[in-house]
Coordinates of N, CA and C in Angstrom, one line a residue:
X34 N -10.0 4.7 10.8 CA -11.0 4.5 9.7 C -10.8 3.2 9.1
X35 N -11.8 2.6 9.2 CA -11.6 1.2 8.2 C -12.8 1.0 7.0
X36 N -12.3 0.5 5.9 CA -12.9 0.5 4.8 C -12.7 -1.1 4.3
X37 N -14.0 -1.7 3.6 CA -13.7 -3.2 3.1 C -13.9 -2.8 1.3
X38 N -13.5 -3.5 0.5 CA -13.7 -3.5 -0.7 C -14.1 -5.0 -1.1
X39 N -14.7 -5.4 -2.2 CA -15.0 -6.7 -2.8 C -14.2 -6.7 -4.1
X40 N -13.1 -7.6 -4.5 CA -12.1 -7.8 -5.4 C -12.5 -8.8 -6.1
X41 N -12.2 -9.2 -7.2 CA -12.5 -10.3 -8.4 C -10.9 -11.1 -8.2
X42 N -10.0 -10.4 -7.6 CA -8.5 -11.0 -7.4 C -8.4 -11.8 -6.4
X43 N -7.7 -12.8 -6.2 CA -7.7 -13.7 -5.5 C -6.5 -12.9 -4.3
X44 N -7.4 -13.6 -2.9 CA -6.4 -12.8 -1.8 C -4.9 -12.9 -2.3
X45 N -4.2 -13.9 -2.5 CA -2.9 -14.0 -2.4 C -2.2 -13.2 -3.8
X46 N -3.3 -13.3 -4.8 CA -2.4 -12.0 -6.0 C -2.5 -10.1 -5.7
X47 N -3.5 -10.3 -4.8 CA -3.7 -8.6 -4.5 C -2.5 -8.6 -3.3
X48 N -2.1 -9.5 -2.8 CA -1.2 -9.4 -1.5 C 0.0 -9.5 -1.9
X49 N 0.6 -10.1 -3.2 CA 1.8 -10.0 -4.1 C 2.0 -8.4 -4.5
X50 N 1.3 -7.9 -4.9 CA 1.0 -6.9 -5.7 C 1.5 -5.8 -4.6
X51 N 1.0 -5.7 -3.5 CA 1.2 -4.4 -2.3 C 2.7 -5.2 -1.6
X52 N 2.9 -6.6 -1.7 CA 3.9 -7.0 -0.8 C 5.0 -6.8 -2.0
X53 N 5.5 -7.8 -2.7 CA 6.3 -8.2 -3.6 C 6.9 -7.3 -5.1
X54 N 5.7 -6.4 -5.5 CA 5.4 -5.8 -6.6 C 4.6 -4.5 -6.4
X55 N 4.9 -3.8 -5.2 CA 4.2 -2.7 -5.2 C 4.5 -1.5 -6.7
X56 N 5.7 -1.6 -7.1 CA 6.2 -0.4 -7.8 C 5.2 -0.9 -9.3
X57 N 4.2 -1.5 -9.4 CA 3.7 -1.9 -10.6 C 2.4 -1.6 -10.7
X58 N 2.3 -1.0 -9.1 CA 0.8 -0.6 -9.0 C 0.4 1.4 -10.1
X59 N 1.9 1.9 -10.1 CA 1.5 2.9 -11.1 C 1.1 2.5 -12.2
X60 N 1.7 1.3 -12.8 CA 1.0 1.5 -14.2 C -0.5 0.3 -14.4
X61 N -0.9 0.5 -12.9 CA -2.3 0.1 -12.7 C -3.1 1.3 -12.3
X62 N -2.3 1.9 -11.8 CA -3.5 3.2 -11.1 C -2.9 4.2 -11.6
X63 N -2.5 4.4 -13.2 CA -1.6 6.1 -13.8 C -2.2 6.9 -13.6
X64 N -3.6 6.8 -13.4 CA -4.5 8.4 -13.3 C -3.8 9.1 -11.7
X65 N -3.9 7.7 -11.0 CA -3.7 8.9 -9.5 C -2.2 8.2 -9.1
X66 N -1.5 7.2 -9.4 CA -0.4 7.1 -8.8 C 0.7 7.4 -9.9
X67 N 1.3 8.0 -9.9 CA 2.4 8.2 -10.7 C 4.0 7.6 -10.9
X68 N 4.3 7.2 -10.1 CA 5.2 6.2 -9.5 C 5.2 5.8 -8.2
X69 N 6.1 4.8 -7.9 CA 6.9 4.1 -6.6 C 8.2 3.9 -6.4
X70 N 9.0 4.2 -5.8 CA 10.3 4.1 -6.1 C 10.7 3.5 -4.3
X71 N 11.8 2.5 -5.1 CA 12.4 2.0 -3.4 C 13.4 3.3 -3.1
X72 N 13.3 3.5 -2.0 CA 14.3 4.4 -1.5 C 15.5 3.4 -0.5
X73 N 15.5 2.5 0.1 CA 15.9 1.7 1.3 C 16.0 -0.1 1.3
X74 N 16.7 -0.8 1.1 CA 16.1 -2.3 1.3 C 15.8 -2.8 -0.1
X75 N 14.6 -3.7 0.3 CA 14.3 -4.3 -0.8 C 13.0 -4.5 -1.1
X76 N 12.9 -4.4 -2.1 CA 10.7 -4.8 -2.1 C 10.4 -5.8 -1.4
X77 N 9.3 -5.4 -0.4 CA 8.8 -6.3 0.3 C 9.2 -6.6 1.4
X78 N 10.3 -6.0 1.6 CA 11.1 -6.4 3.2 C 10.2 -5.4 4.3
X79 N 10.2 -6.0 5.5 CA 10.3 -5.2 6.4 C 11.5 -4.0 6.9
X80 N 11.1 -3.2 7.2 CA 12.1 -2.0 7.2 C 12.4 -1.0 6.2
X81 N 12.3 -1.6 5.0 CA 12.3 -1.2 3.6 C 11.8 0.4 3.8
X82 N 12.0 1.0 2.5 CA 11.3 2.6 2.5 C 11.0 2.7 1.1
X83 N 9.5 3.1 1.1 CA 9.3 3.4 -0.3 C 8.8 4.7 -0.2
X84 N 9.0 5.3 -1.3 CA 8.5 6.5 -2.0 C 7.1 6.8 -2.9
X85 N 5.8 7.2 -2.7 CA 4.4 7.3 -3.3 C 5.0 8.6 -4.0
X86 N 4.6 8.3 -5.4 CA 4.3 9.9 -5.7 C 3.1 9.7 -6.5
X87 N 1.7 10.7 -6.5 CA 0.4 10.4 -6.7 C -0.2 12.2 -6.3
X88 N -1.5 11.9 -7.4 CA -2.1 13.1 -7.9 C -3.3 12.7 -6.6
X89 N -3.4 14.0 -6.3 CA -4.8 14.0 -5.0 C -5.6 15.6 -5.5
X90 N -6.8 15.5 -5.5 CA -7.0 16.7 -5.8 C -6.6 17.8 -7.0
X91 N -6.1 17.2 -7.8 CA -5.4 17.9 -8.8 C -3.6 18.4 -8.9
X92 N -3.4 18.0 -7.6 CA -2.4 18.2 -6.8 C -1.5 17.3 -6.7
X93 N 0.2 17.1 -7.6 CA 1.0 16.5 -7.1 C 1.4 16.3 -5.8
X94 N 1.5 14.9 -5.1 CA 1.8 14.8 -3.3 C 2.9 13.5 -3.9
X95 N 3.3 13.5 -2.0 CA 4.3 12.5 -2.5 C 4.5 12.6 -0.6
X96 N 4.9 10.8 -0.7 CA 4.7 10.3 0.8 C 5.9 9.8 0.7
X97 N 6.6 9.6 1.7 CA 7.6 8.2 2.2 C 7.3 7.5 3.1
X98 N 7.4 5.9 3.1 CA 6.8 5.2 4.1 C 7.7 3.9 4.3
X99 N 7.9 3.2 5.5 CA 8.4 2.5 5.9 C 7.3 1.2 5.8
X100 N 7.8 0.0 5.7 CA 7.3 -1.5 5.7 C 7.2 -2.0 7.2
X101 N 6.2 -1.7 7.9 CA 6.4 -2.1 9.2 C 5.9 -3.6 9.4
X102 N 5.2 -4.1 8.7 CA 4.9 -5.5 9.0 C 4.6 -6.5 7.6
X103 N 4.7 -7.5 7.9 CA 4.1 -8.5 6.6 C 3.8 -9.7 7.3
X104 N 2.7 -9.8 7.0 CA 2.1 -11.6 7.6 C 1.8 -12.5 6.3
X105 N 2.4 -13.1 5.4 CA 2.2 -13.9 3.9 C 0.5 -14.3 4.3
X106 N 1.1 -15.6 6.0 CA -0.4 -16.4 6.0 C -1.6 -15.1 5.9
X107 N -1.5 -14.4 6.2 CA -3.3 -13.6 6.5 C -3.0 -12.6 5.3
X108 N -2.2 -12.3 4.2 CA -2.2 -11.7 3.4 C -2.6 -10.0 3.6
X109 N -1.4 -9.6 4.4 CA -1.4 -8.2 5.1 C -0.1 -7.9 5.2
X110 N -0.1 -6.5 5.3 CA 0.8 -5.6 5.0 C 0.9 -4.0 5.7
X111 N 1.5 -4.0 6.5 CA 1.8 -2.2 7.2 C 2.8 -1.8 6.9
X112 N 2.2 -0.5 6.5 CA 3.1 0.6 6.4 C 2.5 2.0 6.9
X113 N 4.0 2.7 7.9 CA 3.9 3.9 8.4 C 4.4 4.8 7.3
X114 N 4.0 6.0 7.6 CA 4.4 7.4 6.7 C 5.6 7.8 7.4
X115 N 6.5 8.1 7.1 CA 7.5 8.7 7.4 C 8.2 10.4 7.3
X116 N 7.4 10.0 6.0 CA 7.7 11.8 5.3 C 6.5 11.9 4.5
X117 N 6.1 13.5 3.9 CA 5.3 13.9 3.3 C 3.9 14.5 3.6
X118 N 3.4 14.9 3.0 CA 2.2 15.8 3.2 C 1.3 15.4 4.0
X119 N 1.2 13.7 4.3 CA 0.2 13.4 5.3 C 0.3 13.8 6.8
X120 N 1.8 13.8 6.8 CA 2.1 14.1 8.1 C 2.4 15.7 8.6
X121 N 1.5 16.5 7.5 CA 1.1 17.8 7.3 C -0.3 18.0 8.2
X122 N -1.1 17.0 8.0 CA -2.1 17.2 8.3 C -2.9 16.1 10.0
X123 N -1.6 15.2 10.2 CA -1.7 13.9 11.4 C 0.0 13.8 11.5
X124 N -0.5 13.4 13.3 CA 0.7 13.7 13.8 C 1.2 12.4 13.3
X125 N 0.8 11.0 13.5 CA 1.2 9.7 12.7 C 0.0 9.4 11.4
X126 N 0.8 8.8 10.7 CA -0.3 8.0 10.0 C 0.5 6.7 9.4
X127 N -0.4 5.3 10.0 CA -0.3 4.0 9.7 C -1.2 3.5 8.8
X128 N -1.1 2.5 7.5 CA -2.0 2.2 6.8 C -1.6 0.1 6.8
X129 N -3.1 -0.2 7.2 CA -3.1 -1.4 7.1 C -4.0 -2.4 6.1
X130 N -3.2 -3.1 4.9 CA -3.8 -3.8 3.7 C -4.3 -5.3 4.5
X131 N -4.9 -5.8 4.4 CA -5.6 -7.4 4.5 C -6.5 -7.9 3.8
X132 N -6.2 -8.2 2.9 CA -6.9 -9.2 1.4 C -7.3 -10.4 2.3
X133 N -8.6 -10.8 2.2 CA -8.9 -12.0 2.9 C -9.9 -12.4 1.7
X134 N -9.9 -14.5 1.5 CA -10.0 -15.0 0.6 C -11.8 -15.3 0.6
X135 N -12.2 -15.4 -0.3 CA -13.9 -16.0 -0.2 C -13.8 -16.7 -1.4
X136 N -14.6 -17.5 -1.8 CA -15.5 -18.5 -2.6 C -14.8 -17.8 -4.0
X137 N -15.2 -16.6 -4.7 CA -14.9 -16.4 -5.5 C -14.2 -14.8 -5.4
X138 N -13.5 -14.6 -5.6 CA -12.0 -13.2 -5.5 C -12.1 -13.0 -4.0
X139 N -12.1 -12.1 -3.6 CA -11.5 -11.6 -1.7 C -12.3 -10.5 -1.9
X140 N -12.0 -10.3 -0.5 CA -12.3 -8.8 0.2 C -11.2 -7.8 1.1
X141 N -11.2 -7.2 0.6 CA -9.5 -5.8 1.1 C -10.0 -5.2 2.0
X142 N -9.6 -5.5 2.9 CA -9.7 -4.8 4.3 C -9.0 -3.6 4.6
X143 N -9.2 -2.4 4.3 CA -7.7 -1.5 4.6 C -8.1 -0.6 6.1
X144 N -7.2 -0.1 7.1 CA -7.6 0.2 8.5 C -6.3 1.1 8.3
X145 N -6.8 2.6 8.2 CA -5.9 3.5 7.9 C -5.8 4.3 9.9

């Protein structure tokens, strides 16, 4: 499934944010994300493991996922699930961010 979004943020601050600074996205998104926590590594590394915990449906979930790729130049970012409820419901699940730049903010490419 792929979905595009239109952003007012410039590619390379939305691509800090998921690369560099993901743990800051809870107190951007408190209604549905509730924290982030590094379990492994370091922010932003490849290999790294982080921890989602986030409200879906009324319902506390919570994911673990691995950093499987980062490209700075194209402003992209993968991460596999490792652990948690998605993998309840899919045998894998990979999620892919790509913030690409236009004239005035970007467009978020995400290919789940």
């Amino acid at each position: 499934m792929e979905s595009e979004v239109e952003i007012r943020a410039s590619a390379s601050k939305f691509h800090e944010i998921f690369h560099k600074r993901i743990h800051h996205i809870s107190k951007i998104s408190i209604d549905m994300i509730h924290g982030i926590d590094l379990h492994e590594g370091q922010w932003g590394k490849v290999g790294s493991i982080i921890c989602w915990r986030y409200l879906l449906d009324g319902k506390a979930k919570s994911t673990k996922e691995i950093v499987e790729e980062v490209d700075e130049e194209k402003n992209s970012i993968t991460f596999t699930v490792i652990e948690g409820e998605l993998l309840e419901e899919y045998k894998g699940f990979k999620f892919k961010l790509q913030c690409i730049p236009k004239e005035k903010g970007s467009v978020v490419h995400l290919c789940l």
